[in-house]
mmCIF file of C-alpha atoms and ligand atoms in Angstrom:
data_model
loop_
_atom_site.group_PDB
_atom_site.id
_atom_site.type_symbol
_atom_site.label_atom_id
_atom_site.label_comp_id
_atom_site.label_asym_id
_atom_site.label_seq_id
_atom_site.Cartn_x
_atom_site.Cartn_y
_atom_site.Cartn_z
ATOM 1 C CA UNK A 1117 70.940 136.565 -76.065
ATOM 2 C CA UNK A 1118 67.518 136.690 -74.379
ATOM 3 C CA UNK A 1119 65.781 133.294 -74.358
ATOM 4 C CA UNK A 1120 62.064 133.435 -75.077
ATOM 5 C CA UNK A 1121 59.140 131.024 -74.717
ATOM 6 C CA UNK A 1122 55.914 131.603 -76.656
ATOM 7 C CA UNK A 1123 52.574 130.480 -75.231
ATOM 8 C CA UNK A 1124 49.852 130.248 -77.893
ATOM 9 C CA UNK A 1125 50.572 129.627 -81.555
ATOM 10 C CA UNK A 1126 47.472 131.136 -83.146
ATOM 11 C CA UNK A 1127 47.393 134.280 -85.284
ATOM 12 C CA UNK A 1128 49.211 136.633 -82.941
ATOM 13 C CA UNK A 1129 51.644 134.016 -81.597
ATOM 14 C CA UNK A 1130 52.834 133.489 -85.181
ATOM 15 C CA UNK A 1131 53.126 137.243 -85.747
ATOM 16 C CA UNK A 1132 55.427 137.613 -82.730
ATOM 17 C CA UNK A 1133 57.375 134.480 -83.642
ATOM 18 C CA UNK A 1134 58.011 135.913 -87.100
ATOM 19 C CA UNK A 1135 59.136 139.285 -85.693
ATOM 20 C CA UNK A 1136 61.584 137.785 -83.217
ATOM 21 C CA UNK A 1137 63.021 135.261 -85.652
ATOM 22 C CA UNK A 1138 63.420 137.668 -88.563
ATOM 23 C CA UNK A 1139 63.887 141.139 -87.084
ATOM 24 C CA UNK A 1140 65.086 140.919 -83.465
ATOM 25 C CA UNK A 1141 68.571 139.388 -83.303
ATOM 26 C CA UNK A 1142 68.918 140.096 -79.556
ATOM 27 C CA UNK A 1143 66.424 137.304 -78.700
ATOM 28 C CA UNK A 1144 65.906 133.643 -79.514
ATOM 29 C CA UNK A 1145 62.753 131.543 -79.139
ATOM 30 C CA UNK A 1146 63.743 128.276 -77.463
ATOM 31 C CA UNK A 1147 60.311 126.751 -76.787
ATOM 32 C CA UNK A 1148 56.641 127.258 -77.730
ATOM 33 C CA UNK A 1149 53.373 125.749 -76.489
ATOM 34 C CA UNK A 1150 49.816 125.354 -77.713
ATOM 35 C CA UNK A 1151 47.303 122.728 -76.490
ATOM 36 C CA UNK A 1152 46.035 122.387 -80.070
ATOM 37 C CA UNK A 1153 49.494 121.973 -81.536
ATOM 38 C CA UNK A 1154 48.948 120.816 -85.117
ATOM 39 C CA UNK A 1155 51.033 120.141 -88.216
ATOM 40 C CA UNK A 1156 50.544 123.673 -89.488
ATOM 41 C CA UNK A 1157 51.947 125.167 -86.241
ATOM 42 C CA UNK A 1158 54.790 122.621 -86.158
ATOM 43 C CA UNK A 1159 55.764 123.423 -89.764
ATOM 44 C CA UNK A 1160 55.535 127.163 -89.073
ATOM 45 C CA UNK A 1161 57.863 126.913 -86.038
ATOM 46 C CA UNK A 1162 60.267 124.556 -87.802
ATOM 47 C CA UNK A 1163 60.703 127.077 -90.636
ATOM 48 C CA UNK A 1164 62.370 129.231 -87.966
ATOM 49 C CA UNK A 1165 64.361 126.326 -86.524
ATOM 50 C CA UNK A 1166 62.178 126.010 -83.410
ATOM 51 C CA UNK A 1167 61.946 122.307 -82.594
ATOM 52 C CA UNK A 1168 61.027 122.344 -78.910
ATOM 53 C CA UNK A 1169 57.226 122.421 -79.138
ATOM 54 C CA UNK A 1170 54.777 121.239 -76.500
ATOM 55 C CA UNK A 1171 51.057 121.144 -75.763
ATOM 56 C CA UNK A 1172 51.595 122.175 -72.149
ATOM 57 C CA UNK A 1173 52.399 125.831 -71.386
ATOM 58 C CA UNK A 1174 53.771 124.770 -67.995
ATOM 59 C CA UNK A 1175 56.755 123.253 -69.793
ATOM 60 C CA UNK A 1176 57.545 126.754 -71.069
ATOM 61 C CA UNK A 1177 57.212 128.290 -67.608
ATOM 62 C CA UNK A 1178 59.256 125.550 -65.922
ATOM 63 C CA UNK A 1179 62.033 125.694 -68.500
ATOM 64 C CA UNK A 1180 64.942 127.125 -66.494
ATOM 65 C CA UNK A 1181 66.573 128.602 -69.598
ATOM 66 C CA UNK A 1182 63.554 130.749 -70.498
ATOM 67 C CA UNK A 1183 64.104 134.390 -69.456
ATOM 68 C CA UNK A 1184 60.851 135.832 -70.823
ATOM 69 C CA UNK A 1185 57.504 134.569 -72.077
ATOM 70 C CA UNK A 1186 55.124 135.981 -74.639
ATOM 71 C CA UNK A 1187 51.538 135.104 -73.709
ATOM 72 C CA UNK A 1188 49.625 134.877 -76.985
ATOM 73 C CA UNK A 1189 46.928 132.390 -75.933
ATOM 74 C CA UNK A 1190 43.180 133.039 -75.724
ATOM 75 C CA UNK A 1191 42.181 135.976 -73.541
ATOM 76 C CA UNK A 1192 40.664 133.886 -70.722
ATOM 77 C CA UNK A 1193 44.094 132.341 -70.004
ATOM 78 C CA UNK A 1194 46.175 135.552 -69.877
ATOM 79 C CA UNK A 1195 45.823 136.558 -66.230
ATOM 80 C CA UNK A 1196 46.398 133.103 -64.715
ATOM 81 C CA UNK A 1197 49.391 132.301 -66.930
ATOM 82 C CA UNK A 1198 50.817 135.795 -66.323
ATOM 83 C CA UNK A 1199 50.614 135.393 -62.546
ATOM 84 C CA UNK A 1200 52.200 131.949 -62.725
ATOM 85 C CA UNK A 1201 55.022 133.197 -64.953
ATOM 86 C CA UNK A 1202 55.683 136.234 -62.753
ATOM 87 C CA UNK A 1203 55.860 134.049 -59.635
ATOM 88 C CA UNK A 1204 58.478 131.920 -61.404
ATOM 89 C CA UNK A 1205 60.514 135.068 -62.091
ATOM 90 C CA UNK A 1206 59.917 135.179 -65.848
ATOM 91 C CA UNK A 1207 59.550 138.520 -67.621
ATOM 92 C CA UNK A 1208 56.157 138.700 -69.356
ATOM 93 C CA UNK A 1209 54.824 140.211 -72.555
ATOM 94 C CA UNK A 1210 51.049 139.638 -72.390
ATOM 95 C CA UNK A 1211 48.705 140.160 -75.320
ATOM 96 C CA UNK A 1212 45.777 142.492 -74.771
ATOM 97 C CA UNK A 1213 43.515 142.335 -72.891
ATOM 98 C CA UNK A 1214 45.112 141.073 -69.665
ATOM 99 C CA UNK A 1215 41.645 139.927 -68.602
ATOM 100 C CA UNK A 1216 38.044 141.134 -68.609
ATOM 101 C CA UNK A 1217 37.915 141.181 -64.813
ATOM 102 C CA UNK A 1218 39.448 143.971 -62.742
ATOM 103 C CA UNK A 1219 39.916 141.536 -59.828
ATOM 104 C CA UNK A 1220 41.968 139.175 -62.001
ATOM 105 C CA UNK A 1221 44.111 142.008 -63.372
ATOM 106 C CA UNK A 1222 44.709 143.155 -59.806
ATOM 107 C CA UNK A 1223 45.956 139.635 -58.972
ATOM 108 C CA UNK A 1224 48.578 140.031 -61.724
ATOM 109 C CA UNK A 1225 49.437 143.449 -60.268
ATOM 110 C CA UNK A 1226 49.920 141.906 -56.821
ATOM 111 C CA UNK A 1227 52.165 139.200 -58.277
ATOM 112 C CA UNK A 1228 54.251 141.962 -59.887
ATOM 113 C CA UNK A 1229 54.554 143.822 -56.603
ATOM 114 C CA UNK A 1230 56.024 140.691 -55.016
ATOM 115 C CA UNK A 1231 58.197 139.737 -58.014
ATOM 116 C CA UNK A 1232 59.214 142.873 -59.878
ATOM 117 C CA UNK A 1233 59.856 141.384 -63.319
ATOM 118 C CA UNK A 1234 59.170 143.311 -66.545
ATOM 119 C CA UNK A 1235 55.530 143.131 -67.662
ATOM 120 C CA UNK A 1236 54.246 144.631 -70.916
ATOM 121 C CA UNK A 1237 50.733 144.582 -72.370
ATOM 122 C CA UNK A 1238 50.401 144.216 -76.155
ATOM 123 C CA UNK A 1239 48.921 147.601 -77.012
ATOM 124 C CA UNK A 1240 50.783 147.617 -80.320
ATOM 125 C CA UNK A 1241 49.029 150.688 -81.735
ATOM 126 C CA UNK A 1242 51.167 152.913 -79.485
ATOM 127 C CA UNK A 1243 54.062 151.795 -81.713
ATOM 128 C CA UNK A 1244 52.304 152.592 -84.998
ATOM 129 C CA UNK A 1245 54.275 155.260 -86.874
ATOM 130 C CA UNK A 1246 51.230 157.530 -87.306
ATOM 131 C CA UNK A 1247 49.933 157.386 -83.741
ATOM 132 C CA UNK A 1248 53.445 157.659 -82.271
ATOM 133 C CA UNK A 1249 53.943 160.812 -84.380
ATOM 134 C CA UNK A 1250 50.674 162.308 -83.086
ATOM 135 C CA UNK A 1251 51.761 161.620 -79.498
ATOM 136 C CA UNK A 1252 55.140 163.217 -80.178
ATOM 137 C CA UNK A 1253 53.460 166.330 -81.617
ATOM 138 C CA UNK A 1254 51.254 166.589 -78.523
ATOM 139 C CA UNK A 1255 54.279 166.167 -76.221
ATOM 140 C CA UNK A 1256 56.187 168.770 -78.265
ATOM 141 C CA UNK A 1257 53.386 171.249 -77.587
ATOM 142 C CA UNK A 1258 52.242 171.484 -81.225
ATOM 143 C CA UNK A 1259 48.541 171.464 -80.279
ATOM 144 C CA UNK A 1260 48.891 173.439 -77.036
ATOM 145 C CA UNK A 1261 46.353 172.379 -74.426
ATOM 146 C CA UNK A 1262 44.377 169.390 -75.660
ATOM 147 C CA UNK A 1263 40.680 170.136 -76.148
ATOM 148 C CA UNK A 1264 39.286 167.328 -78.352
ATOM 149 C CA UNK A 1265 40.682 163.897 -79.312
ATOM 150 C CA UNK A 1266 38.973 161.908 -82.062
ATOM 151 C CA UNK A 1267 39.631 158.262 -82.869
ATOM 152 C CA UNK A 1268 38.125 156.589 -85.908
ATOM 153 C CA UNK A 1269 38.424 152.814 -85.634
ATOM 154 C CA UNK A 1270 36.429 150.755 -88.117
ATOM 155 C CA UNK A 1271 37.069 147.144 -89.077
ATOM 156 C CA UNK A 1272 36.756 145.986 -92.701
ATOM 157 C CA UNK A 1273 34.467 143.090 -91.785
ATOM 158 C CA UNK A 1274 32.488 142.022 -88.738
ATOM 159 C CA UNK A 1275 33.347 138.852 -86.823
ATOM 160 C CA UNK A 1276 30.823 136.018 -86.784
ATOM 161 C CA UNK A 1277 27.927 136.295 -84.346
ATOM 162 C CA UNK A 1278 29.339 133.191 -82.570
ATOM 163 C CA UNK A 1279 32.652 135.026 -82.024
ATOM 164 C CA UNK A 1280 30.809 138.155 -80.879
ATOM 165 C CA UNK A 1281 28.919 136.085 -78.311
ATOM 166 C CA UNK A 1282 32.097 134.828 -76.596
ATOM 167 C CA UNK A 1283 34.438 137.796 -77.170
ATOM 168 C CA UNK A 1284 33.113 139.794 -74.231
ATOM 169 C CA UNK A 1285 31.494 142.282 -76.607
ATOM 170 C CA UNK A 1286 32.820 144.943 -78.965
ATOM 171 C CA UNK A 1287 34.098 147.300 -76.266
ATOM 172 C CA UNK A 1288 36.227 144.639 -74.535
ATOM 173 C CA UNK A 1289 37.378 143.006 -77.750
ATOM 174 C CA UNK A 1290 37.859 145.813 -80.292
ATOM 175 C CA UNK A 1291 37.434 149.230 -78.667
ATOM 176 C CA UNK A 1292 39.938 148.249 -75.964
ATOM 177 C CA UNK A 1293 42.725 149.432 -78.315
ATOM 178 C CA UNK A 1294 40.948 152.770 -78.809
ATOM 179 C CA UNK A 1295 40.509 153.253 -75.061
ATOM 180 C CA UNK A 1296 44.253 152.775 -74.657
ATOM 181 C CA UNK A 1297 44.881 155.136 -77.589
ATOM 182 C CA UNK A 1298 42.860 157.927 -75.936
ATOM 183 C CA UNK A 1299 45.031 157.643 -72.799
ATOM 184 C CA UNK A 1300 48.199 157.406 -74.878
ATOM 185 C CA UNK A 1301 47.516 160.390 -77.141
ATOM 186 C CA UNK A 1302 46.308 162.745 -74.405
ATOM 187 C CA UNK A 1303 48.476 161.559 -71.506
ATOM 188 C CA UNK A 1304 45.333 162.094 -69.383
ATOM 189 C CA UNK A 1305 43.067 159.680 -67.524
ATOM 190 C CA UNK A 1306 39.386 158.989 -68.255
ATOM 191 C CA UNK A 1307 36.868 160.426 -65.797
ATOM 192 C CA UNK A 1308 33.514 159.420 -67.287
ATOM 193 C CA UNK A 1309 32.150 157.718 -70.386
ATOM 194 C CA UNK A 1310 28.976 157.623 -72.455
ATOM 195 C CA UNK A 1311 28.342 155.084 -75.218
ATOM 196 C CA UNK A 1312 25.685 155.482 -77.923
ATOM 197 C CA UNK A 1313 25.463 151.903 -79.264
ATOM 198 C CA UNK A 1314 23.856 150.526 -82.431
ATOM 199 C CA UNK A 1315 23.473 147.314 -84.394
ATOM 200 C CA UNK A 1316 23.605 148.418 -88.029
ATOM 201 C CA UNK A 1317 25.963 145.929 -89.671
ATOM 202 C CA UNK A 1318 24.641 142.480 -88.744
ATOM 203 C CA UNK A 1319 21.392 141.750 -86.877
ATOM 204 C CA UNK A 1320 22.825 138.407 -85.712
ATOM 205 C CA UNK A 1321 25.461 140.307 -83.699
ATOM 206 C CA UNK A 1322 22.630 142.132 -81.921
ATOM 207 C CA UNK A 1323 20.781 138.873 -81.331
ATOM 208 C CA UNK A 1324 23.994 137.474 -79.790
ATOM 209 C CA UNK A 1325 23.855 140.377 -77.311
ATOM 210 C CA UNK A 1326 26.576 142.555 -78.816
ATOM 211 C CA UNK A 1327 26.739 145.818 -80.779
ATOM 212 C CA UNK A 1328 28.571 146.570 -84.039
ATOM 213 C CA UNK A 1329 28.556 150.378 -84.148
ATOM 214 C CA UNK A 1330 29.152 153.013 -81.482
ATOM 215 C CA UNK A 1331 29.954 156.629 -80.792
ATOM 216 C CA UNK A 1332 31.702 156.944 -77.447
ATOM 217 C CA UNK A 1333 32.402 160.174 -75.593
ATOM 218 C CA UNK A 1334 34.892 160.329 -72.740
ATOM 219 C CA UNK A 1335 35.607 163.174 -70.326
ATOM 220 C CA UNK A 1336 39.314 163.255 -69.477
ATOM 221 C CA UNK A 1337 41.134 164.326 -66.308
ATOM 222 C CA UNK A 1338 42.707 167.349 -68.096
ATOM 223 C CA UNK A 1339 39.209 168.659 -68.932
ATOM 224 C CA UNK A 1340 39.440 167.593 -72.591
ATOM 225 C CA UNK A 1341 36.843 165.479 -74.399
ATOM 226 C CA UNK A 1342 37.596 162.361 -76.423
ATOM 227 C CA UNK A 1343 35.410 160.741 -79.038
ATOM 228 C CA UNK A 1344 35.693 157.212 -80.448
ATOM 229 C CA UNK A 1345 33.833 156.278 -83.632
ATOM 230 C CA UNK A 1346 33.609 152.488 -84.070
ATOM 231 C CA UNK A 1347 32.130 150.279 -86.739
ATOM 232 C CA UNK A 1348 32.591 146.590 -87.380
ATOM 233 C CA UNK A 1349 32.313 147.142 -91.132
ATOM 234 C CA UNK A 1350 33.754 149.844 -93.342
ATOM 235 C CA UNK A 1351 33.310 148.746 -96.956
ATOM 236 C CA UNK A 1352 36.444 150.616 -98.056
ATOM 237 C CA UNK A 1353 38.711 148.758 -95.610
ATOM 238 C CA UNK A 1354 40.383 149.140 -92.209
ATOM 239 C CA UNK A 1355 39.800 152.755 -91.184
ATOM 240 C CA UNK A 1356 42.297 153.763 -88.485
ATOM 241 C CA UNK A 1357 42.728 157.483 -87.970
ATOM 242 C CA UNK A 1358 43.237 159.866 -85.085
ATOM 243 C CA UNK A 1359 43.171 163.595 -84.468
ATOM 244 C CA UNK A 1360 44.107 165.744 -81.488
ATOM 245 C CA UNK A 1361 42.890 169.342 -81.480
ATOM 246 C CA UNK A 1362 43.871 171.988 -78.955
ATOM 247 C CA UNK A 1363 44.563 175.628 -78.121
ATOM 248 C CA UNK A 1364 47.643 175.719 -80.363
ATOM 249 C CA UNK A 1365 46.488 173.734 -83.371
ATOM 250 C CA UNK A 1366 45.603 170.274 -84.575
ATOM 251 C CA UNK A 1367 47.477 167.089 -85.450
ATOM 252 C CA UNK A 1368 45.810 164.329 -87.461
ATOM 253 C CA UNK A 1369 46.789 161.141 -89.274
ATOM 254 C CA UNK A 1370 45.463 159.507 -92.446
ATOM 255 C CA UNK A 1371 45.130 155.816 -93.261
ATOM 256 C CA UNK A 1372 48.083 153.878 -94.640
ATOM 257 C CA UNK A 1373 47.693 152.343 -98.097
ATOM 258 C CA UNK A 1374 49.789 150.057 -100.281
ATOM 259 C CA UNK A 1375 50.987 153.045 -102.287
ATOM 260 C CA UNK A 1376 50.236 156.758 -102.641
ATOM 261 C CA UNK A 1377 49.259 156.329 -106.296
ATOM 262 C CA UNK A 1378 46.255 158.343 -107.412
ATOM 263 C CA UNK A 1379 44.602 157.606 -110.741
ATOM 264 C CA UNK A 1380 42.905 160.532 -112.418
ATOM 265 C CA UNK A 1381 40.601 160.068 -115.397
ATOM 266 C CA UNK A 1382 37.322 161.376 -116.763
ATOM 267 C CA UNK A 1383 35.410 159.704 -113.895
ATOM 268 C CA UNK A 1384 37.356 161.266 -111.070
ATOM 269 C CA UNK A 1385 40.516 161.054 -108.988
ATOM 270 C CA UNK A 1386 40.937 157.763 -107.134
ATOM 271 C CA UNK A 1387 43.514 156.626 -104.566
ATOM 272 C CA UNK A 1388 44.095 153.223 -102.974
ATOM 273 C CA UNK A 1389 41.963 151.744 -100.215
ATOM 274 C CA UNK A 1390 43.462 151.559 -96.704
ATOM 275 C CA UNK A 1391 45.595 148.493 -95.944
ATOM 276 C CA UNK A 1392 43.195 145.590 -95.411
ATOM 277 C CA UNK A 1393 43.318 144.731 -91.683
ATOM 278 C CA UNK A 1394 45.491 144.669 -88.579
ATOM 279 C CA UNK A 1395 48.065 142.175 -89.880
ATOM 280 C CA UNK A 1396 48.761 144.437 -92.867
ATOM 281 C CA UNK A 1397 48.416 147.799 -91.154
ATOM 282 C CA UNK A 1398 50.134 147.114 -87.851
ATOM 283 C CA UNK A 1399 52.889 144.591 -88.654
ATOM 284 C CA UNK A 1400 55.714 147.066 -87.962
ATOM 285 C CA UNK A 1401 54.118 148.088 -84.683
ATOM 286 C CA UNK A 1402 53.927 144.421 -83.596
ATOM 287 C CA UNK A 1403 57.667 144.134 -84.168
ATOM 288 C CA UNK A 1404 58.492 147.429 -82.468
ATOM 289 C CA UNK A 1405 56.506 146.643 -79.307
ATOM 290 C CA UNK A 1406 58.268 143.289 -78.833
ATOM 291 C CA UNK A 1407 61.638 144.859 -79.673
ATOM 292 C CA UNK A 1408 61.052 147.461 -76.964
ATOM 293 C CA UNK A 1409 60.040 144.759 -74.454
ATOM 294 C CA UNK A 1410 63.192 142.767 -75.196
ATOM 295 C CA UNK A 1411 65.329 145.890 -74.932
ATOM 296 C CA UNK A 1412 63.692 146.744 -71.579
ATOM 297 C CA UNK A 1413 64.496 143.271 -70.236
ATOM 298 C CA UNK A 1414 68.085 143.184 -71.511
ATOM 299 C CA UNK A 1415 68.944 146.743 -70.490
ATOM 300 C CA UNK A 1416 66.684 147.015 -67.429
ATOM 301 C CA UNK A 1417 64.611 149.866 -68.882
ATOM 302 C CA UNK A 1418 61.198 151.025 -67.742
ATOM 303 C CA UNK A 1419 58.166 149.442 -69.451
ATOM 304 C CA UNK A 1420 55.841 152.131 -70.809
ATOM 305 C CA UNK A 1421 52.778 149.971 -71.476
ATOM 306 C CA UNK A 1422 52.594 148.042 -68.230
ATOM 307 C CA UNK A 1423 49.881 146.508 -66.080
ATOM 308 C CA UNK A 1424 48.216 149.890 -65.419
ATOM 309 C CA UNK A 1425 47.567 150.338 -69.143
ATOM 310 C CA UNK A 1426 45.934 146.892 -69.071
ATOM 311 C CA UNK A 1427 43.825 147.849 -66.074
ATOM 312 C CA UNK A 1428 42.709 151.330 -67.194
ATOM 313 C CA UNK A 1429 41.550 150.177 -70.615
ATOM 314 C CA UNK A 1430 39.424 147.459 -69.014
ATOM 315 C CA UNK A 1431 37.941 149.948 -66.557
ATOM 316 C CA UNK A 1432 36.903 152.102 -69.531
ATOM 317 C CA UNK A 1433 35.367 149.119 -71.343
ATOM 318 C CA UNK A 1434 33.459 147.919 -68.274
ATOM 319 C CA UNK A 1435 32.181 151.438 -67.551
ATOM 320 C CA UNK A 1436 31.190 151.663 -71.240
ATOM 321 C CA UNK A 1437 29.216 148.439 -70.960
ATOM 322 C CA UNK A 1438 27.304 149.859 -67.987
ATOM 323 C CA UNK A 1439 26.607 152.969 -70.071
ATOM 324 C CA UNK A 1440 25.139 150.791 -72.847
ATOM 325 C CA UNK A 1441 22.984 148.844 -70.397
ATOM 326 C CA UNK A 1442 21.769 151.780 -68.319
ATOM 327 C CA UNK A 1443 21.794 154.456 -71.078
ATOM 328 C CA UNK A 1444 23.673 156.991 -68.970
ATOM 329 C CA UNK A 1445 27.022 158.650 -68.382
ATOM 330 C CA UNK A 1446 29.133 156.411 -66.142
ATOM 331 C CA UNK A 1447 31.952 157.629 -63.928
ATOM 332 C CA UNK A 1448 35.058 155.456 -64.262
ATOM 333 C CA UNK A 1449 35.265 155.453 -60.453
ATOM 334 C CA UNK A 1450 32.044 153.389 -60.398
ATOM 335 C CA UNK A 1451 33.903 150.330 -61.702
ATOM 336 C CA UNK A 1452 36.997 150.949 -59.579
ATOM 337 C CA UNK A 1453 35.120 150.279 -56.339
HETATM 338 N N1 NAD B 2656 47.320 143.261 -80.296
HETATM 339 C C1 NAD B 2656 46.493 142.923 -81.258
HETATM 340 O O1 NAD B 2656 46.179 143.693 -82.157
HETATM 341 C C2 NAD B 2656 45.928 141.538 -81.258
HETATM 342 C C3 NAD B 2656 45.552 140.960 -82.477
HETATM 343 C C4 NAD B 2656 45.038 139.659 -82.448
HETATM 344 C C5 NAD B 2656 44.887 139.012 -81.242
HETATM 345 N N2 NAD B 2656 45.247 139.620 -80.081
HETATM 346 C C6 NAD B 2656 45.055 138.932 -78.796
HETATM 347 O O2 NAD B 2656 45.871 137.779 -78.780
HETATM 348 C C7 NAD B 2656 45.181 136.697 -78.174
HETATM 349 C C8 NAD B 2656 45.140 135.534 -79.149
HETATM 350 O O3 NAD B 2656 44.442 135.926 -80.297
HETATM 351 P P1 NAD B 2656 44.606 135.175 -81.709
HETATM 352 O O4 NAD B 2656 43.900 136.022 -82.688
HETATM 353 O O5 NAD B 2656 46.011 134.795 -81.921
HETATM 354 O O6 NAD B 2656 43.719 133.880 -81.389
HETATM 355 P P2 NAD B 2656 43.876 132.423 -81.985
HETATM 356 O O7 NAD B 2656 42.623 131.728 -81.616
HETATM 357 O O8 NAD B 2656 44.305 132.481 -83.411
HETATM 358 O O9 NAD B 2656 45.098 131.812 -81.151
HETATM 359 C C9 NAD B 2656 45.043 131.558 -79.786
HETATM 360 C C10 NAD B 2656 45.862 130.297 -79.554
HETATM 361 O O10 NAD B 2656 46.037 130.120 -78.147
HETATM 362 C C11 NAD B 2656 45.991 128.743 -77.900
HETATM 363 N N3 NAD B 2656 45.760 128.471 -76.480
HETATM 364 C C12 NAD B 2656 44.595 128.449 -75.793
HETATM 365 N N4 NAD B 2656 44.837 128.126 -74.500
HETATM 366 C C13 NAD B 2656 46.182 127.960 -74.378
HETATM 367 C C14 NAD B 2656 47.043 127.625 -73.312
HETATM 368 N N5 NAD B 2656 46.572 127.366 -72.079
HETATM 369 N N6 NAD B 2656 48.372 127.521 -73.542
HETATM 370 C C15 NAD B 2656 48.871 127.774 -74.777
HETATM 371 N N7 NAD B 2656 48.096 128.113 -75.844
HETATM 372 C C16 NAD B 2656 46.767 128.198 -75.638
HETATM 373 C C17 NAD B 2656 44.883 128.214 -78.816
HETATM 374 O O11 NAD B 2656 44.983 126.828 -79.023
HETATM 375 C C18 NAD B 2656 45.152 129.027 -80.084
HETATM 376 O O12 NAD B 2656 46.010 128.321 -80.970
HETATM 377 C C19 NAD B 2656 43.807 137.220 -77.789
HETATM 378 O O13 NAD B 2656 43.814 137.565 -76.426
HETATM 379 C C20 NAD B 2656 43.623 138.458 -78.627
HETATM 380 O O14 NAD B 2656 42.838 139.453 -77.993
HETATM 381 C C21 NAD B 2656 45.792 140.843 -80.078
#
């Protein structure tokens, strides 16, 4: 039985706690930490029989029984806690993004080179049934040589302007998943990026220095072109689709909805809206990613979404931010220097 410690008991910490306690019998959570530990978190953990709760994440890291930690705290803590955990020989599952700074991600990479524990980044969308099926079709040669990849990624509602101001901006906070998805679906690396940004949803987001809408084009190392279409507000719900087109055909996914029911009457033919947001749409993928991490630790398997996935997605986001600022195509190599 793999013994797990969870660091951070906010939204995503609770998601992973629920997965492990209800759907992953090979692992057991023996301790969890959050500096703002409150009654709600305590009650939530106790429902799963987890009594060992602390405000200090170091108690999780220094617990000799803990084999692996899940880092689910705020983004600015991920890299430091990861490096500390790795140096103590703990296997690490780290929520995305690892950090906003390439230098700090490289520090985690160095720690891994010295202490080769398992390290996985929480790019859960790779485990979504639709996107995994697109990747499989590409690997099976169903589209031939990839020519164009299109990602549509639109949230149902924008965050507050206050959140936007401290999140690092839309590309680092939201589009980061789409950057990883482009690499995942094509199996190629980004070469250059151009972002056409807009503030069309909420002026306050613009005043806070962020954007809420973008069309992003990316030139890939296999010569193909990728396009990401982002909005912070789609009035019909969480719009998460992808398409890969190539010399041999095309593979595309639709949104998931609560049911496939379609009501037809004199006004038209109407289906259900997409599932509301990430907790509804991606719950299975959150379980599958952690299940795969636990399996990799127990059976010494290779981690597919490791530190390089964390690094490359940040390089794309940082290059994208330069593109927004300087209104030009930016080579990814410019941020790698
Ligand atoms: N993969 C995904 O789709 C996905 C979805 C949501 C969030 N996330 C990521 O997960 C992280 C957390 O997001 P959230 O939505 O759960 O935020 P949240 O604010 O709900 O929870 C974060 C928790 O971390 C705690 N925390 C802060 N510093 C800590 C520390 N030093 N030790 C222990 N706990 C600490 C906070 O008190 C808070 O309870 C973010 O990095 C976010 O980007 C990923």
